């Protein structure tokens, strides 16, 4: 019996459903579609996810005590072979939607580092990608968001395999004026196949 195709979770973190980061993520998924159809899309703007309330019930149970739509997303984050996260830059950080999700993943961080429990013992070499856009072109525009993304993925025991960040994009359709950016996003999606293939025990073809 052949192994199931890798499961790719795509998280849209912009308030704009069809904005620049969403377009790039969509292009990346077109590339991903060349090697798996086991893809799930989640639009954070459609979910209700409270910020972390620092209750730290997770320190006892390994699970967040707040009951909201994070409950829908948490198992997907545990199961995904690849997580693609897209967020625009807002005040030199990720969007509030994205940050609320990241902060709720403190429960995974606690599970991993305080309780010393694995996030997913069956999948040890999971990969993450962070896609971002901003209006300006400052040299350090993406620094904060990339760090946040790196440690978000780390809380999930996911290695950040790539980032794709473009400045100079403001209005919703701006990225469409840059076919080379769209091509890079598509190519990244295609290339992830090799990244996933190199995972120990990833036997698909
Ligand atoms: C609340 C808010 C804060 C923003 N802060 C920044 C910023 O700090 N730096 C920047 O370059 N662009 C900033 N922008 C512009 C967005 O990053 C830009 O419009 C981006 O293309 C939006 O991506 P989206 O279409 O995927 O939503 C901000 C936009 C909003 C709405």
Short mmCIF file of C-alpha atoms and ligand atoms in Angstrom, two decimals:
data_model
loop_
_atom_site.label_atom_id
_atom_site.label_comp_id
_atom_site.label_asym_id
_atom_site.label_seq_id
_atom_site.Cartn_x
_atom_site.Cartn_y
_atom_site.Cartn_z
CA UNK A 1 0.00 0.00 0.00
CA UNK A 2 1.44 3.40 -0.93
CA UNK A 3 1.91 6.05 1.78
CA UNK A 4 -0.68 8.84 1.92
CA UNK A 5 0.22 12.03 0.10
CA UNK A 6 1.76 14.70 2.35
CA UNK A 7 -0.77 16.89 4.08
CA UNK A 8 -0.23 20.61 3.46
CA UNK A 9 -1.99 23.17 5.63
CA UNK A 10 -2.22 26.68 4.12
CA UNK A 11 -3.01 29.46 6.60
CA UNK A 12 -4.21 32.78 5.20
CA UNK A 13 -3.41 35.42 7.82
CA UNK A 14 -4.57 38.60 6.07
CA UNK A 15 -7.89 40.31 6.72
CA UNK A 16 -8.05 40.55 2.91
CA UNK A 17 -9.28 37.31 1.40
CA UNK A 18 -7.78 38.09 -2.01
CA UNK A 19 -4.94 40.43 -1.10
CA UNK A 20 -1.27 40.22 -1.97
CA UNK A 21 -0.23 37.61 0.59
CA UNK A 22 -3.26 35.47 -0.29
CA UNK A 23 -2.40 35.66 -4.00
CA UNK A 24 1.18 34.58 -3.32
CA UNK A 25 -0.01 31.74 -1.10
CA UNK A 26 -2.43 30.69 -3.85
CA UNK A 27 0.43 30.60 -6.37
CA UNK A 28 2.53 28.57 -3.95
CA UNK A 29 -0.38 26.12 -3.64
CA UNK A 30 -0.53 25.83 -7.43
CA UNK A 31 3.05 24.60 -7.22
CA UNK A 32 2.22 22.30 -4.30
CA UNK A 33 -0.59 20.83 -6.41
CA UNK A 34 2.06 19.28 -8.69
CA UNK A 35 2.91 16.77 -5.91
CA UNK A 36 -0.02 16.53 -3.50
CA UNK A 37 -3.76 17.11 -3.49
CA UNK A 38 -3.94 16.64 0.26
CA UNK A 39 -4.22 20.38 0.90
CA UNK A 40 -6.36 22.30 3.35
CA UNK A 41 -6.86 26.06 3.36
CA UNK A 42 -7.73 28.03 6.48
CA UNK A 43 -8.64 31.73 6.42
CA UNK A 44 -7.97 33.15 9.87
CA UNK A 45 -10.39 36.00 9.21
CA UNK A 46 -13.21 33.42 9.16
CA UNK A 47 -12.28 32.05 12.58
CA UNK A 48 -12.73 33.41 16.06
CA UNK A 49 -9.47 32.96 17.90
CA UNK A 50 -8.94 34.76 21.19
CA UNK A 51 -5.48 35.98 22.11
CA UNK A 52 -3.68 33.94 24.75
CA UNK A 53 -5.02 34.78 28.21
CA UNK A 54 -1.99 33.41 30.12
CA UNK A 55 -4.08 31.00 32.14
CA UNK A 56 -1.39 28.34 31.76
CA UNK A 57 -3.81 25.46 32.16
CA UNK A 58 -1.75 24.07 29.30
CA UNK A 59 1.10 23.60 31.77
CA UNK A 60 -0.96 20.84 33.38
CA UNK A 61 -2.80 19.39 30.39
CA UNK A 62 -0.67 20.33 27.38
CA UNK A 63 -3.86 21.76 25.88
CA UNK A 64 -5.16 25.33 25.72
CA UNK A 65 -8.09 25.93 28.11
CA UNK A 66 -9.85 28.49 25.89
CA UNK A 67 -12.64 26.96 23.83
CA UNK A 68 -12.93 28.69 20.44
CA UNK A 69 -11.96 28.07 16.82
CA UNK A 70 -8.37 27.32 17.82
CA UNK A 71 -9.85 23.90 18.66
CA UNK A 72 -10.48 23.41 14.93
CA UNK A 73 -7.01 24.48 13.93
CA UNK A 74 -4.88 22.81 16.62
CA UNK A 75 -5.29 19.23 15.31
CA UNK A 76 -4.51 20.40 11.79
CA UNK A 77 -1.33 22.07 13.05
CA UNK A 78 -0.38 18.83 14.78
CA UNK A 79 -1.02 16.69 11.71
CA UNK A 80 0.31 18.79 8.83
CA UNK A 81 3.48 17.67 7.05
CA UNK A 82 3.91 21.20 5.72
CA UNK A 83 2.44 24.44 7.09
CA UNK A 84 2.34 27.44 4.76
CA UNK A 85 1.68 30.66 6.65
CA UNK A 86 0.97 33.94 4.86
CA UNK A 87 0.60 37.30 6.59
CA UNK A 88 0.97 40.93 5.58
CA UNK A 89 3.19 43.20 7.62
CA UNK A 90 1.24 45.36 10.01
CA UNK A 91 3.22 47.78 12.12
CA UNK A 92 6.38 45.79 11.39
CA UNK A 93 4.81 42.61 12.71
CA UNK A 94 2.41 39.93 11.47
CA UNK A 95 -1.32 40.71 11.25
CA UNK A 96 -3.39 40.59 14.45
CA UNK A 97 -5.19 37.49 13.15
CA UNK A 98 -1.88 35.74 12.68
CA UNK A 99 -0.48 36.93 16.01
CA UNK A 100 -3.50 35.65 17.93
CA UNK A 101 -2.93 32.22 16.39
CA UNK A 102 0.78 32.36 17.20
CA UNK A 103 0.14 33.32 20.80
CA UNK A 104 -2.34 30.47 21.26
CA UNK A 105 0.41 28.14 20.11
CA UNK A 106 2.09 28.90 23.42
CA UNK A 107 0.16 25.80 24.51
CA UNK A 108 2.28 23.78 22.05
CA UNK A 109 5.43 25.52 23.28
CA UNK A 110 4.55 24.56 26.86
CA UNK A 111 3.83 20.99 25.77
CA UNK A 112 7.13 20.77 23.98
CA UNK A 113 9.48 22.56 26.36
CA UNK A 114 7.88 22.30 29.82
CA UNK A 115 6.05 18.99 29.61
CA UNK A 116 8.70 17.51 27.29
CA UNK A 117 6.01 15.87 25.17
CA UNK A 118 6.28 15.55 21.40
CA UNK A 119 3.88 17.56 19.25
CA UNK A 120 3.54 14.71 16.75
CA UNK A 121 5.66 11.63 17.47
CA UNK A 122 4.75 10.14 14.07
CA UNK A 123 6.00 13.11 12.08
CA UNK A 124 9.40 14.32 13.19
CA UNK A 125 10.60 16.35 10.20
CA UNK A 126 7.78 18.72 9.43
CA UNK A 127 8.42 21.87 7.41
CA UNK A 128 7.10 25.42 7.43
CA UNK A 129 7.09 28.31 4.98
CA UNK A 130 6.41 31.95 5.77
CA UNK A 131 5.10 34.28 3.08
CA UNK A 132 4.78 38.00 3.70
CA UNK A 133 4.24 41.34 1.99
CA UNK A 134 4.55 44.97 3.02
CA UNK A 135 3.96 48.36 1.48
CA UNK A 136 7.34 49.90 2.15
CA UNK A 137 10.80 48.69 1.25
CA UNK A 138 12.81 49.14 4.45
CA UNK A 139 15.74 46.80 4.90
CA UNK A 140 14.36 45.44 8.16
CA UNK A 141 10.69 45.37 7.15
CA UNK A 142 10.33 41.61 7.61
CA UNK A 143 12.78 41.02 10.46
CA UNK A 144 10.24 40.94 13.29
CA UNK A 145 7.65 38.88 11.41
CA UNK A 146 10.24 36.33 10.29
CA UNK A 147 11.42 35.87 13.87
CA UNK A 148 7.82 35.45 15.03
CA UNK A 149 7.21 32.91 12.28
CA UNK A 150 10.40 31.00 13.12
CA UNK A 151 9.40 30.60 16.76
CA UNK A 152 5.77 29.87 15.90
CA UNK A 153 7.01 26.97 13.80
CA UNK A 154 9.47 25.95 16.49
CA UNK A 155 6.65 25.70 19.08
CA UNK A 156 5.07 23.18 16.70
CA UNK A 157 8.37 21.34 16.20
CA UNK A 158 8.34 22.47 12.58
CA UNK A 159 11.47 23.66 10.83
CA UNK A 160 11.03 26.86 8.82
CA UNK A 161 12.29 25.72 5.42
CA UNK A 162 11.78 28.96 3.47
CA UNK A 163 10.55 32.52 3.61
CA UNK A 164 9.19 34.55 0.70
CA UNK A 165 8.82 38.26 1.44
CA UNK A 166 8.15 41.17 -0.91
CA UNK A 167 8.02 44.89 -0.15
CA UNK A 168 6.46 47.61 -2.29
CA UNK A 169 3.03 45.95 -2.36
CA UNK A 170 0.12 47.91 -0.91
CA UNK A 171 -3.20 47.86 -2.81
CA UNK A 172 -4.88 44.45 -2.98
CA UNK A 173 -3.90 43.66 -6.57
CA UNK A 174 -0.38 45.12 -6.54
CA UNK A 175 1.32 41.73 -6.61
CA UNK A 176 -0.31 40.97 -9.97
CA UNK A 177 1.99 43.63 -11.48
CA UNK A 178 4.93 41.40 -10.55
CA UNK A 179 4.74 38.12 -12.45
CA UNK A 180 8.25 37.33 -11.22
CA UNK A 181 6.98 37.29 -7.61
CA UNK A 182 4.14 34.97 -8.60
CA UNK A 183 6.60 32.73 -10.38
CA UNK A 184 8.83 32.58 -7.29
CA UNK A 185 5.83 31.58 -5.18
CA UNK A 186 4.86 28.87 -7.67
CA UNK A 187 8.44 27.59 -7.88
CA UNK A 188 8.64 27.46 -4.10
CA UNK A 189 5.51 25.33 -3.99
CA UNK A 190 6.99 22.93 -6.55
CA UNK A 191 10.34 22.77 -4.77
CA UNK A 192 8.76 21.86 -1.45
CA UNK A 193 8.26 18.39 -2.84
CA UNK A 194 11.99 17.73 -2.54
CA UNK A 195 12.10 19.25 0.94
CA UNK A 196 9.31 16.94 2.08
CA UNK A 197 10.81 13.94 0.29
CA UNK A 198 14.03 14.36 2.28
CA UNK A 199 12.09 13.93 5.53
CA UNK A 200 13.05 10.72 7.28
CA UNK A 201 10.44 8.09 6.57
CA UNK A 202 8.62 10.14 3.93
CA UNK A 203 7.91 7.44 1.41
CA UNK A 204 5.77 8.82 -1.36
CA UNK A 205 6.14 9.10 -5.07
C1 LIG B 1 -3.05 48.04 10.00
C2 LIG B 1 -2.01 48.07 8.92
C3 LIG B 1 -0.69 48.22 9.27
C4 LIG B 1 0.31 48.21 8.27
N1 LIG B 1 1.61 48.34 8.65
C5 LIG B 1 2.57 48.30 7.70
C6 LIG B 1 3.95 48.45 8.06
O1 LIG B 1 4.31 48.55 9.23
N2 LIG B 1 4.87 48.41 7.07
C7 LIG B 1 4.53 48.27 5.75
O2 LIG B 1 5.41 48.26 4.90
N3 LIG B 1 3.23 48.11 5.38
C8 LIG B 1 2.25 48.13 6.33
N4 LIG B 1 0.92 47.98 5.96
C9 LIG B 1 0.59 47.75 4.53
C10 LIG B 1 0.35 46.26 4.20
O3 LIG B 1 1.43 45.45 4.63
C11 LIG B 1 0.20 46.11 2.69
O4 LIG B 1 -0.93 46.82 2.25
C12 LIG B 1 0.09 44.68 2.23
O5 LIG B 1 0.18 44.60 0.82
C13 LIG B 1 -1.21 44.03 2.67
O6 LIG B 1 -1.19 42.66 2.35
P1 LIG B 1 -2.51 41.84 2.01
O7 LIG B 1 -3.02 42.38 0.69
O8 LIG B 1 -2.07 40.44 1.91
O9 LIG B 1 -3.46 42.08 3.13
C14 LIG B 1 -0.07 48.03 6.91
C15 LIG B 1 -1.42 47.88 6.58
C16 LIG B 1 -2.39 47.89 7.56
C17 LIG B 1 -3.84 47.72 7.16
#
